Short mmCIF file of N, CA and C in Angstrom, two decimals:
data_model
loop_
_atom_site.label_atom_id
_atom_site.label_comp_id
_atom_site.label_asym_id
_atom_site.label_seq_id
_atom_site.Cartn_x
_atom_site.Cartn_y
_atom_site.Cartn_z
N MET A 1 0.48 -1.34 -0.15
CA MET A 1 -0.38 -0.23 0.16
C MET A 1 1.17 1.26 -0.01
N GLU A 2 0.66 2.23 -0.67
CA GLU A 2 1.17 3.51 -0.44
C GLU A 2 1.17 4.13 0.61
N GLU A 3 1.95 4.81 1.28
CA GLU A 3 1.93 5.79 2.21
C GLU A 3 1.70 6.86 1.92
N GLU A 4 1.34 7.40 1.14
CA GLU A 4 0.47 8.46 0.93
C GLU A 4 -0.81 8.16 1.09
N PHE A 5 -1.31 6.73 0.45
CA PHE A 5 -2.86 6.70 0.43
C PHE A 5 -2.78 6.35 1.99
N LEU A 6 -2.12 5.62 2.63
CA LEU A 6 -2.51 5.14 4.19
C LEU A 6 -2.52 6.53 5.17
N LYS A 7 -1.45 7.80 4.53
CA LYS A 7 -1.87 8.76 5.54
C LYS A 7 -3.12 9.50 5.34
N GLU A 8 -3.40 9.65 4.12
CA GLU A 8 -4.85 10.24 3.66
C GLU A 8 -6.10 9.50 4.24
N ILE A 9 -5.96 8.40 4.53
CA ILE A 9 -6.98 7.64 4.81
C ILE A 9 -7.21 7.72 6.35
N ASN A 10 -6.11 7.95 7.17
CA ASN A 10 -6.09 8.04 8.47
C ASN A 10 -6.36 9.21 8.80
N LYS A 11 -6.13 10.39 7.87
CA LYS A 11 -6.47 11.20 8.25
C LYS A 11 -7.79 11.65 7.66
N GLN A 12 -8.93 11.28 6.95
CA GLN A 12 -9.74 11.04 6.88
C GLN A 12 -10.71 10.70 7.83
N ALA A 13 -10.09 9.70 8.36
CA ALA A 13 -10.97 8.86 8.97
C ALA A 13 -10.70 9.07 10.46
N GLY A 14 -10.25 10.03 10.88
CA GLY A 14 -9.67 10.93 12.30
C GLY A 14 -10.90 12.31 11.93
N GLN A 15 -10.85 13.11 10.99
CA GLN A 15 -11.64 13.71 10.79
C GLN A 15 -13.06 13.71 10.60
N ALA A 16 -13.23 12.62 10.00
CA ALA A 16 -15.06 11.75 10.22
C ALA A 16 -15.36 11.63 11.87
N THR A 17 -14.18 11.01 12.40
CA THR A 17 -14.80 10.91 13.34
C THR A 17 -14.97 11.88 14.36
N ARG A 18 -14.29 12.95 14.65
CA ARG A 18 -14.14 14.18 15.09
C ARG A 18 -15.50 14.88 14.65
N LEU A 19 -16.04 14.75 13.34
CA LEU A 19 -17.06 15.23 13.00
C LEU A 19 -18.40 14.46 13.39
N LEU A 20 -18.45 13.84 13.82
CA LEU A 20 -19.76 12.81 14.00
C LEU A 20 -19.74 12.87 15.35
N ILE A 21 -18.53 12.83 16.36
CA ILE A 21 -18.64 13.18 17.95
C ILE A 21 -19.21 14.24 18.45
N GLU A 22 -18.77 15.40 16.93
CA GLU A 22 -19.68 16.63 17.44
C GLU A 22 -21.14 17.02 17.24
N GLN A 23 -21.21 16.65 16.10
CA GLN A 23 -22.56 16.79 15.61
C GLN A 23 -23.80 15.53 16.41
N ALA A 24 -23.24 14.44 16.47
CA ALA A 24 -23.80 13.46 17.63
C ALA A 24 -23.76 13.90 18.69
N HIS A 25 -23.28 14.82 19.69
CA HIS A 25 -23.17 15.62 21.13
C HIS A 25 -22.60 14.42 21.59
N LEU A 26 -21.94 13.25 21.37
CA LEU A 26 -21.12 11.93 22.57
C LEU A 26 -20.70 12.68 23.86
N LEU A 27 -20.70 11.63 24.51
CA LEU A 27 -20.39 12.10 25.97
C LEU A 27 -19.55 10.96 26.21
N GLU A 28 -18.23 11.61 27.67
CA GLU A 28 -18.01 10.34 27.76
C GLU A 28 -18.41 9.57 28.68
N GLY A 29 -17.69 8.10 27.91
CA GLY A 29 -17.92 6.90 27.98
C GLY A 29 -19.26 6.51 27.43
N ASP A 30 -19.72 7.31 25.61
CA ASP A 30 -20.58 6.58 25.22
C ASP A 30 -19.74 5.81 23.89
N ILE A 31 -20.37 5.16 23.36
CA ILE A 31 -20.16 3.78 22.62
C ILE A 31 -20.08 4.71 20.85
N LEU A 32 -19.10 4.29 20.36
CA LEU A 32 -18.93 4.35 18.83
C LEU A 32 -18.91 3.34 18.28
N VAL A 33 -19.82 2.64 17.37
CA VAL A 33 -19.34 1.62 16.20
C VAL A 33 -18.90 2.33 15.29
N VAL A 34 -18.28 1.27 15.18
CA VAL A 34 -17.56 1.67 13.25
C VAL A 34 -17.38 0.01 13.05
N GLY A 35 -17.67 -0.09 11.42
CA GLY A 35 -17.30 -1.32 10.99
C GLY A 35 -16.86 -0.79 9.51
N CYS A 36 -16.12 -1.22 9.32
CA CYS A 36 -15.25 -0.59 8.30
C CYS A 36 -14.41 -2.34 7.74
N SER A 37 -14.85 -1.81 5.82
CA SER A 37 -14.58 -2.72 4.84
C SER A 37 -13.22 -2.23 4.10
N SER A 38 -11.70 -3.04 4.83
CA SER A 38 -10.54 -2.67 4.09
C SER A 38 -10.27 -2.90 2.41
N SER A 39 -11.05 -3.51 2.42
CA SER A 39 -11.33 -3.87 0.56
C SER A 39 -12.08 -2.76 0.11
N GLU A 40 -13.17 -2.21 0.41
CA GLU A 40 -13.83 -1.21 0.04
C GLU A 40 -13.04 0.15 0.04
N VAL A 41 -12.41 0.62 1.00
CA VAL A 41 -10.92 1.57 1.27
C VAL A 41 -10.35 1.61 0.25
N THR A 42 -9.81 0.40 -0.33
CA THR A 42 -8.84 0.44 -1.18
C THR A 42 -9.81 0.42 -2.63
N GLY A 43 -11.10 0.43 -2.96
CA GLY A 43 -10.97 0.05 -4.13
C GLY A 43 -11.93 -1.19 -4.56
N GLU A 44 -11.39 -1.99 -3.61
CA GLU A 44 -11.84 -3.08 -3.69
C GLU A 44 -13.72 -4.08 -3.67
N ARG A 45 -14.09 -4.76 -4.05
CA ARG A 45 -15.57 -5.87 -3.46
C ARG A 45 -15.43 -5.89 -2.25
N ILE A 46 -16.12 -5.63 -1.23
CA ILE A 46 -16.18 -5.89 0.20
C ILE A 46 -16.04 -7.75 0.09
N GLY A 47 -15.20 -7.63 1.35
CA GLY A 47 -14.63 -9.03 1.43
C GLY A 47 -13.93 -9.33 0.80
N THR A 48 -12.84 -9.14 -0.35
CA THR A 48 -12.37 -9.71 -1.45
C THR A 48 -11.16 -9.12 -1.31
N SER A 49 -10.50 -8.27 -0.47
CA SER A 49 -9.39 -7.87 -0.62
C SER A 49 -8.58 -7.64 1.03
N SER A 50 -9.32 -8.21 2.13
CA SER A 50 -8.76 -7.60 3.07
C SER A 50 -7.76 -7.13 3.26
N SER A 51 -6.80 -5.89 4.52
CA SER A 51 -5.69 -5.25 4.01
C SER A 51 -5.58 -4.88 5.85
N LEU A 52 -4.26 -5.60 6.14
CA LEU A 52 -4.42 -5.00 7.58
C LEU A 52 -3.44 -3.64 7.43
N GLU A 53 -2.68 -3.07 6.82
CA GLU A 53 -2.39 -2.30 6.62
C GLU A 53 -3.45 -1.21 6.31
N THR A 54 -4.47 -1.41 5.79
CA THR A 54 -4.84 0.03 5.47
C THR A 54 -6.06 -0.24 6.39
N ALA A 55 -6.58 -1.49 6.98
CA ALA A 55 -7.98 -0.98 8.34
C ALA A 55 -6.95 -0.45 9.35
N GLU A 56 -5.54 -0.85 9.41
CA GLU A 56 -4.73 -0.20 10.88
C GLU A 56 -4.60 1.29 10.72
N ALA A 57 -4.34 1.95 9.51
CA ALA A 57 -4.21 3.41 9.22
C ALA A 57 -5.63 3.79 9.59
N VAL A 58 -6.73 3.15 9.29
CA VAL A 58 -8.03 3.63 9.80
C VAL A 58 -8.44 3.58 10.71
N PHE A 59 -8.15 2.60 11.41
CA PHE A 59 -8.15 2.44 12.73
C PHE A 59 -7.37 3.72 14.00
N GLU A 60 -6.49 3.67 13.52
CA GLU A 60 -5.52 4.57 14.10
C GLU A 60 -6.21 6.38 13.95
N GLY A 61 -6.63 6.37 12.84
CA GLY A 61 -7.46 7.81 12.89
C GLY A 61 -8.50 7.88 13.71
N ILE A 62 -9.36 6.39 13.88
CA ILE A 62 -10.45 6.79 14.48
C ILE A 62 -10.09 6.65 16.16
N TYR A 63 -9.46 5.68 16.50
CA TYR A 63 -9.12 5.57 17.85
C TYR A 63 -8.37 6.79 18.23
N GLN A 64 -7.63 7.32 17.94
CA GLN A 64 -6.60 8.39 18.46
C GLN A 64 -7.62 9.40 18.78
N VAL A 65 -8.83 9.67 18.21
CA VAL A 65 -10.12 10.76 18.60
C VAL A 65 -10.65 10.22 19.48
N VAL A 66 -11.26 8.60 19.70
CA VAL A 66 -12.08 8.36 20.49
C VAL A 66 -10.99 8.30 21.79
N LEU A 67 -10.01 7.88 21.88
CA LEU A 67 -9.51 8.14 23.18
C LEU A 67 -9.13 9.29 23.60
N GLU A 68 -9.25 10.22 22.86
CA GLU A 68 -8.88 11.74 23.21
C GLU A 68 -10.34 12.10 24.19
N LYS A 69 -11.54 11.68 23.15
CA LYS A 69 -12.80 11.95 23.90
C LYS A 69 -13.48 11.42 25.23
N LYS A 70 -12.39 10.23 25.42
CA LYS A 70 -12.60 9.00 26.83
C LYS A 70 -14.25 8.38 25.72
N LEU A 71 -13.97 7.90 24.95
CA LEU A 71 -15.05 7.13 24.58
C LEU A 71 -15.07 5.26 24.59
N TYR A 72 -15.80 4.36 23.81
CA TYR A 72 -15.46 3.48 23.90
C TYR A 72 -15.87 2.95 22.21
N LEU A 73 -14.67 2.56 22.03
CA LEU A 73 -14.95 2.00 20.18
C LEU A 73 -15.18 0.44 20.63
N ALA A 74 -16.20 0.23 19.44
CA ALA A 74 -16.88 -1.33 19.20
C ALA A 74 -16.16 -1.64 17.71
N ALA A 75 -15.21 -2.21 17.79
CA ALA A 75 -15.09 -2.74 15.99
C ALA A 75 -15.87 -3.93 15.55
N GLN A 76 -16.83 -3.21 14.71
CA GLN A 76 -17.59 -4.77 13.92
C GLN A 76 -16.72 -5.42 13.21
N CYS A 77 -17.10 -6.67 13.35
CA CYS A 77 -15.90 -8.15 12.78
C CYS A 77 -16.78 -8.22 11.71
N CYS A 78 -16.58 -8.91 10.66
CA CYS A 78 -17.25 -8.84 9.24
C CYS A 78 -18.21 -9.99 9.86
N GLU A 79 -18.95 -10.47 8.24
CA GLU A 79 -20.24 -11.43 8.46
C GLU A 79 -19.97 -12.58 8.82
N HIS A 80 -18.70 -13.43 8.76
CA HIS A 80 -17.89 -14.60 8.85
C HIS A 80 -18.12 -14.72 10.47
N LEU A 81 -17.66 -13.47 10.84
CA LEU A 81 -18.26 -13.84 12.70
C LEU A 81 -19.36 -13.18 13.11
N ASN A 82 -20.27 -13.41 12.01
CA ASN A 82 -21.91 -12.54 12.77
C ASN A 82 -21.69 -11.35 12.71
N ARG A 83 -20.93 -10.27 12.71
CA ARG A 83 -21.12 -9.37 12.40
C ARG A 83 -20.69 -8.84 13.80
N ALA A 84 -20.11 -9.74 14.95
CA ALA A 84 -19.82 -9.26 16.23
C ALA A 84 -18.81 -8.14 16.60
N LEU A 85 -18.36 -8.21 17.36
CA LEU A 85 -17.53 -6.53 18.04
C LEU A 85 -16.54 -7.09 18.76
N VAL A 86 -15.53 -6.38 18.33
CA VAL A 86 -14.49 -6.02 18.98
C VAL A 86 -14.28 -5.33 20.30
N ILE A 87 -14.62 -5.29 21.11
CA ILE A 87 -14.85 -4.07 22.43
C ILE A 87 -13.37 -4.19 23.75
N GLU A 88 -13.50 -3.32 24.54
CA GLU A 88 -12.48 -3.62 25.93
C GLU A 88 -13.31 -4.03 26.50
N LYS A 89 -12.68 -5.54 27.61
CA LYS A 89 -13.22 -6.31 28.52
C LYS A 89 -13.86 -4.98 29.78
N GLU A 90 -13.34 -4.26 29.95
CA GLU A 90 -14.23 -2.80 30.85
C GLU A 90 -15.89 -2.37 30.33
N LEU A 91 -15.81 -2.64 28.92
CA LEU A 91 -16.85 -1.91 28.47
C LEU A 91 -17.82 -3.51 28.40
N ALA A 92 -17.68 -4.29 28.58
CA ALA A 92 -18.21 -5.85 28.29
C ALA A 92 -18.64 -5.61 29.95
N ARG A 93 -17.77 -5.26 30.55
CA ARG A 93 -18.35 -5.80 32.69
C ARG A 93 -19.19 -4.74 32.55
N ARG A 94 -18.83 -3.56 32.25
CA ARG A 94 -19.73 -2.38 32.46
C ARG A 94 -21.23 -2.06 31.60
N GLU A 95 -21.59 -2.68 30.39
CA GLU A 95 -22.67 -3.03 29.55
C GLU A 95 -23.54 -4.86 30.43
N ARG A 96 -22.47 -5.48 31.21
CA ARG A 96 -23.35 -6.83 31.09
C ARG A 96 -23.58 -7.72 29.85
N LEU A 97 -22.19 -7.68 28.96
CA LEU A 97 -22.35 -8.25 27.70
C LEU A 97 -21.94 -9.58 27.50
N PRO A 98 -22.18 -10.57 27.60
CA PRO A 98 -21.83 -11.71 27.44
C PRO A 98 -20.52 -11.98 26.19
N VAL A 99 -19.44 -12.51 26.66
CA VAL A 99 -18.46 -12.63 26.03
C VAL A 99 -18.35 -13.84 25.05
N VAL A 100 -17.96 -13.92 23.76
CA VAL A 100 -17.84 -15.01 22.81
C VAL A 100 -16.42 -15.63 22.92
N ASN A 101 -16.41 -16.59 22.61
CA ASN A 101 -14.74 -16.95 22.29
C ASN A 101 -14.23 -16.76 20.89
N VAL A 102 -13.43 -16.00 20.65
CA VAL A 102 -13.25 -15.77 19.09
C VAL A 102 -12.21 -15.02 19.07
N VAL A 103 -11.37 -15.08 18.26
CA VAL A 103 -9.77 -14.56 17.96
C VAL A 103 -10.43 -14.05 16.42
N PRO A 104 -10.79 -12.86 15.92
CA PRO A 104 -10.43 -12.48 14.58
C PRO A 104 -9.34 -12.24 13.89
N GLN A 105 -9.39 -12.71 12.56
CA GLN A 105 -8.04 -12.50 11.70
C GLN A 105 -8.70 -11.74 9.90
N PRO A 106 -7.95 -11.44 9.69
CA PRO A 106 -8.20 -11.02 8.47
C PRO A 106 -9.19 -11.64 7.63
N LYS A 107 -9.07 -13.00 7.28
CA LYS A 107 -10.33 -13.34 6.60
C LYS A 107 -11.53 -13.73 7.32
N ALA A 108 -11.96 -13.91 8.54
CA ALA A 108 -12.70 -14.39 9.45
C ALA A 108 -12.55 -13.48 10.95
N GLY A 109 -13.39 -12.36 10.20
CA GLY A 109 -13.93 -11.45 11.66
C GLY A 109 -13.12 -10.23 10.32
N GLY A 110 -12.26 -9.85 9.74
CA GLY A 110 -11.79 -8.35 8.86
C GLY A 110 -11.11 -8.32 9.52
N SER A 111 -10.11 -7.10 8.52
CA SER A 111 -8.68 -6.60 9.42
C SER A 111 -8.96 -5.36 10.18
N PHE A 112 -10.27 -4.77 10.08
CA PHE A 112 -10.45 -3.59 11.10
C PHE A 112 -10.66 -4.43 12.23
N GLY A 113 -11.48 -5.39 12.61
CA GLY A 113 -11.62 -6.46 13.94
C GLY A 113 -10.42 -7.02 14.11
N THR A 114 -9.87 -7.52 13.55
CA THR A 114 -8.56 -7.99 13.56
C THR A 114 -7.46 -7.31 14.59
N THR A 115 -7.24 -6.13 13.67
CA THR A 115 -6.44 -5.04 14.33
C THR A 115 -7.37 -3.99 15.58
N ALA A 116 -8.35 -4.00 16.05
CA ALA A 116 -8.97 -3.03 17.11
C ALA A 116 -8.48 -4.66 18.05
N TYR A 117 -8.69 -5.71 17.72
CA TYR A 117 -8.44 -7.07 19.23
C TYR A 117 -6.78 -6.90 19.16
N LYS A 118 -6.09 -6.45 18.45
CA LYS A 118 -4.24 -6.27 18.31
C LYS A 118 -4.09 -5.23 19.56
N ARG A 119 -4.97 -4.54 19.18
CA ARG A 119 -4.90 -3.04 20.00
C ARG A 119 -5.60 -2.53 20.90
N PHE A 120 -6.36 -3.27 21.46
CA PHE A 120 -7.10 -3.14 22.48
C PHE A 120 -6.74 -3.69 24.05
N SER A 121 -6.30 -2.63 25.32
CA SER A 121 -5.68 -3.26 25.87
C SER A 121 -6.19 -4.53 26.60
N GLU A 122 -7.25 -4.91 26.18
CA GLU A 122 -7.81 -5.95 26.82
C GLU A 122 -9.31 -6.35 26.24
N PRO A 123 -9.13 -6.77 25.03
CA PRO A 123 -9.79 -7.14 23.76
C PRO A 123 -10.74 -8.20 24.79
N VAL A 124 -12.22 -8.25 23.70
CA VAL A 124 -12.71 -9.15 24.16
C VAL A 124 -14.06 -9.17 22.88
N VAL A 125 -14.77 -10.25 22.71
CA VAL A 125 -15.98 -10.26 21.49
C VAL A 125 -17.05 -10.36 22.32
N VAL A 126 -17.94 -9.50 21.39
CA VAL A 126 -19.10 -9.54 21.96
C VAL A 126 -20.12 -10.01 21.02
N GLU A 127 -21.10 -10.08 20.73
CA GLU A 127 -22.22 -10.47 19.67
C GLU A 127 -23.17 -9.03 19.07
N HIS A 128 -23.32 -8.54 20.36
CA HIS A 128 -24.22 -7.19 20.38
C HIS A 128 -24.12 -6.44 21.22
N ILE A 129 -24.52 -4.96 20.66
CA ILE A 129 -24.00 -3.90 21.56
C ILE A 129 -25.27 -2.68 21.66
N SER A 130 -25.13 -1.59 22.03
CA SER A 130 -26.01 -0.46 21.35
C SER A 130 -25.73 0.81 21.74
N GLY A 131 -24.83 1.29 20.85
CA GLY A 131 -23.66 2.36 20.61
C GLY A 131 -24.42 3.47 20.41
N GLN A 132 -24.03 4.41 20.60
CA GLN A 132 -24.67 6.08 20.49
C GLN A 132 -24.21 6.22 19.41
N ALA A 133 -23.79 5.65 18.40
CA ALA A 133 -23.01 6.50 17.19
C ALA A 133 -22.58 5.47 16.41
N GLY A 134 -22.27 5.79 15.22
CA GLY A 134 -21.62 4.81 14.69
C GLY A 134 -21.36 5.85 12.87
N MET A 135 -20.26 4.61 12.72
CA MET A 135 -19.15 4.65 11.10
C MET A 135 -19.44 3.27 10.54
N ASP A 136 -20.11 3.52 9.57
CA ASP A 136 -20.47 2.76 8.22
C ASP A 136 -19.22 2.97 7.31
N ILE A 137 -18.28 2.62 7.27
CA ILE A 137 -16.96 2.93 6.12
C ILE A 137 -17.30 1.29 5.25
N GLY A 138 -17.78 1.22 3.89
CA GLY A 138 -18.07 0.80 2.86
C GLY A 138 -19.22 -0.35 3.03
N ASP A 139 -20.39 -0.13 3.79
CA ASP A 139 -21.53 -0.73 3.94
C ASP A 139 -21.11 -2.24 4.42
N THR A 140 -20.69 -2.07 5.61
CA THR A 140 -20.79 -3.11 6.33
C THR A 140 -22.09 -3.25 7.27
N LEU A 141 -22.42 -2.74 6.96
CA LEU A 141 -24.60 -2.81 8.29
C LEU A 141 -24.19 -2.79 9.39
N ILE A 142 -23.61 -1.77 10.27
CA ILE A 142 -24.02 -1.60 11.37
C ILE A 142 -24.95 -1.32 12.20
N GLY A 143 -26.29 -0.89 11.74
CA GLY A 143 -27.38 -0.78 12.01
C GLY A 143 -28.05 -1.37 13.38
N MET A 144 -27.57 -2.42 13.14
CA MET A 144 -28.24 -3.70 14.24
C MET A 144 -27.42 -3.82 15.94
N HIS A 145 -26.53 -2.62 15.65
CA HIS A 145 -25.54 -2.82 16.85
C HIS A 145 -25.81 -1.01 17.56
N LEU A 146 -27.04 -0.29 16.94
CA LEU A 146 -27.04 1.04 17.37
C LEU A 146 -28.44 0.84 18.27
N MET A 147 -28.48 1.87 19.15
CA MET A 147 -29.58 1.96 19.38
C MET A 147 -30.74 2.20 18.47
N GLU A 148 -31.98 1.73 19.22
CA GLU A 148 -32.83 1.56 18.50
C GLU A 148 -33.40 2.64 17.39
N VAL A 149 -33.57 4.09 17.64
CA VAL A 149 -33.80 5.29 16.85
C VAL A 149 -32.09 5.74 16.15
N ALA A 150 -31.95 5.21 15.19
CA ALA A 150 -30.40 5.73 14.36
C ALA A 150 -31.07 7.07 13.64
N VAL A 151 -30.30 8.17 13.32
CA VAL A 151 -30.26 8.97 12.90
C VAL A 151 -29.55 9.58 11.94
N PRO A 152 -29.62 9.56 10.89
CA PRO A 152 -28.14 10.02 9.74
C PRO A 152 -27.72 11.41 10.23
N VAL A 153 -26.67 11.11 10.25
CA VAL A 153 -25.41 12.69 10.81
C VAL A 153 -24.52 12.53 8.86
N ARG A 154 -24.71 13.71 8.67
CA ARG A 154 -24.30 14.45 7.60
C ARG A 154 -23.27 15.39 7.60
N ILE A 155 -21.97 14.51 7.35
CA ILE A 155 -20.50 15.33 6.97
C ILE A 155 -20.25 15.50 5.60
N HIS A 156 -19.05 16.40 6.14
CA HIS A 156 -18.83 16.63 4.39
C HIS A 156 -18.05 15.58 3.71
N ILE A 157 -16.95 14.48 4.66
CA ILE A 157 -16.45 13.19 4.63
C ILE A 157 -17.74 12.13 3.99
N LYS A 158 -17.53 11.80 2.60
CA LYS A 158 -18.37 10.88 1.95
C LYS A 158 -17.70 9.97 2.18
N GLU A 159 -16.62 9.65 1.92
CA GLU A 159 -15.64 8.44 1.65
C GLU A 159 -14.30 8.50 2.51
N ILE A 160 -14.18 7.51 2.40
CA ILE A 160 -12.46 7.39 3.54
C ILE A 160 -11.92 6.35 2.78
N GLY A 161 -11.13 6.97 1.94
CA GLY A 161 -10.37 6.15 0.44
C GLY A 161 -11.29 6.15 -0.38
N HIS A 162 -11.64 4.55 -1.06
CA HIS A 162 -12.93 4.53 -1.91
C HIS A 162 -14.62 3.65 -1.13
N ALA A 163 -14.57 3.66 -0.30
CA ALA A 163 -15.50 3.62 0.25
C ALA A 163 -16.16 4.51 1.09
N HIS A 164 -17.60 4.13 0.69
CA HIS A 164 -18.56 4.84 1.09
C HIS A 164 -18.62 5.07 2.24
N LEU A 165 -19.22 6.60 3.16
CA LEU A 165 -19.43 6.55 4.74
C LEU A 165 -20.24 6.77 5.00
N VAL A 166 -21.60 5.83 5.93
CA VAL A 166 -22.57 6.88 6.47
C VAL A 166 -22.42 6.40 7.92
N CYS A 167 -22.38 7.80 8.64
CA CYS A 167 -22.77 7.93 9.89
C CYS A 167 -24.13 8.43 10.46
N ALA A 168 -24.25 7.71 12.02
CA ALA A 168 -25.72 8.07 12.43
C ALA A 168 -25.14 8.29 13.93
N ARG A 169 -26.15 8.44 14.29
CA ARG A 169 -26.39 9.14 15.81
C ARG A 169 -27.71 8.34 16.20
N THR A 170 -27.97 8.39 17.87
CA THR A 170 -29.05 7.55 17.97
C THR A 170 -29.69 8.69 18.86
N ARG A 171 -31.29 8.68 19.00
CA ARG A 171 -31.65 9.72 20.17
C ARG A 171 -33.03 8.57 20.68
N GLY A 172 -33.46 9.30 21.74
CA GLY A 172 -34.86 8.22 22.68
C GLY A 172 -35.86 8.23 21.67
N LYS A 173 -36.82 7.29 21.75
CA LYS A 173 -37.83 7.52 21.54
C LYS A 173 -38.66 8.50 21.49
N PHE A 174 -39.35 8.69 20.72
CA PHE A 174 -40.88 9.43 20.95
C PHE A 174 -41.98 8.92 21.03
N ILE A 175 -42.40 9.30 22.77
CA ILE A 175 -43.75 8.71 22.39
C ILE A 175 -44.51 9.31 23.42
N GLY A 176 -46.13 8.68 23.07
CA GLY A 176 -47.06 9.37 23.46
C GLY A 176 -47.85 10.18 22.64
N GLY A 177 -47.70 9.92 21.19
CA GLY A 177 -48.63 10.97 20.68
C GLY A 177 -48.90 11.97 19.96
N GLU A 178 -49.80 12.55 19.73
CA GLU A 178 -49.84 14.09 19.18
C GLU A 178 -50.17 14.81 20.19
N ARG A 179 -50.47 14.67 21.86
CA ARG A 179 -50.52 15.67 22.56
C ARG A 179 -49.05 15.68 23.35
N ALA A 180 -48.15 14.66 23.20
CA ALA A 180 -47.24 14.77 23.81
C ALA A 180 -46.21 16.05 23.43
N VAL A 181 -45.35 16.51 24.33
CA VAL A 181 -44.85 17.31 24.35
C VAL A 181 -43.01 16.68 24.41
N TYR A 182 -41.74 17.09 23.87
CA TYR A 182 -40.87 16.70 23.16
C TYR A 182 -39.40 17.30 24.28
N ASN A 183 -38.52 17.21 24.62
CA ASN A 183 -37.79 18.01 25.17
C ASN A 183 -36.68 18.05 24.07
N LYS A 184 -36.70 19.57 23.29
CA LYS A 184 -35.75 19.43 22.66
C LYS A 184 -34.36 19.47 22.39
N ASN A 185 -33.80 19.21 23.75
CA ASN A 185 -32.52 18.91 23.33
C ASN A 185 -32.64 17.75 23.59
N MET A 186 -33.12 16.64 23.12
CA MET A 186 -33.19 15.30 23.18
C MET A 186 -33.14 14.73 21.20
N LEU A 187 -33.69 15.88 20.73
CA LEU A 187 -33.83 15.77 19.39
C LEU A 187 -32.46 15.33 18.85
#
C-alpha cells in the first residue's frame, strides 16, 4: 500500500470521527460503533481484498480521537463472525455483555476487527451492543449495533479512501402521540 494513501485514509478517518462526535453530541463513556471494509477502502469489493495495512491506518485515525474524547470503540467484525464486535473487557463488564470465544483474523473477522483485537488493552468479542453513534465505512451494515432510533448524520466527508461512508447518531424514542411534548435538547 502506498504511504501517501495510508496517510490520507488515516486523516480522513480521524476527521470523520471528530465531525461525527461533535454532531452527535457524544458524551464521555458513550459507545461509537465502527464497521470498516478494508477492501472497499482500497477500491475493491467488500470481502475480497482484506488489508491489515489499510485497516490499521483507518483504525489509528479513529482510535486517537476516541481515546481523546474518552469514548469506547466497538469494532464490528465481518459477516463470517456474524458481525460480532471487538470491545474492551471493561465495557463488556459495564454493559453486562456476554463474551464469546473467538479471535478475529483478516479473513474471518476482517482486518479492522483484527486490528482492534491487537490494539485494545483487554480485547473481548461480544455479539451485540447498543451504541450511541456509528460509522459505516464501506457498507458493512452496522445498524443492528446502534440504539433503536438511529438518525443519519451528514458530514462533508463522504468516503474514506474509496469506501462509502455513512454516519449515524441515536436518539430516544418519541412516545405519547400528538398531545405529547418533547424535550428539544434530546432531538
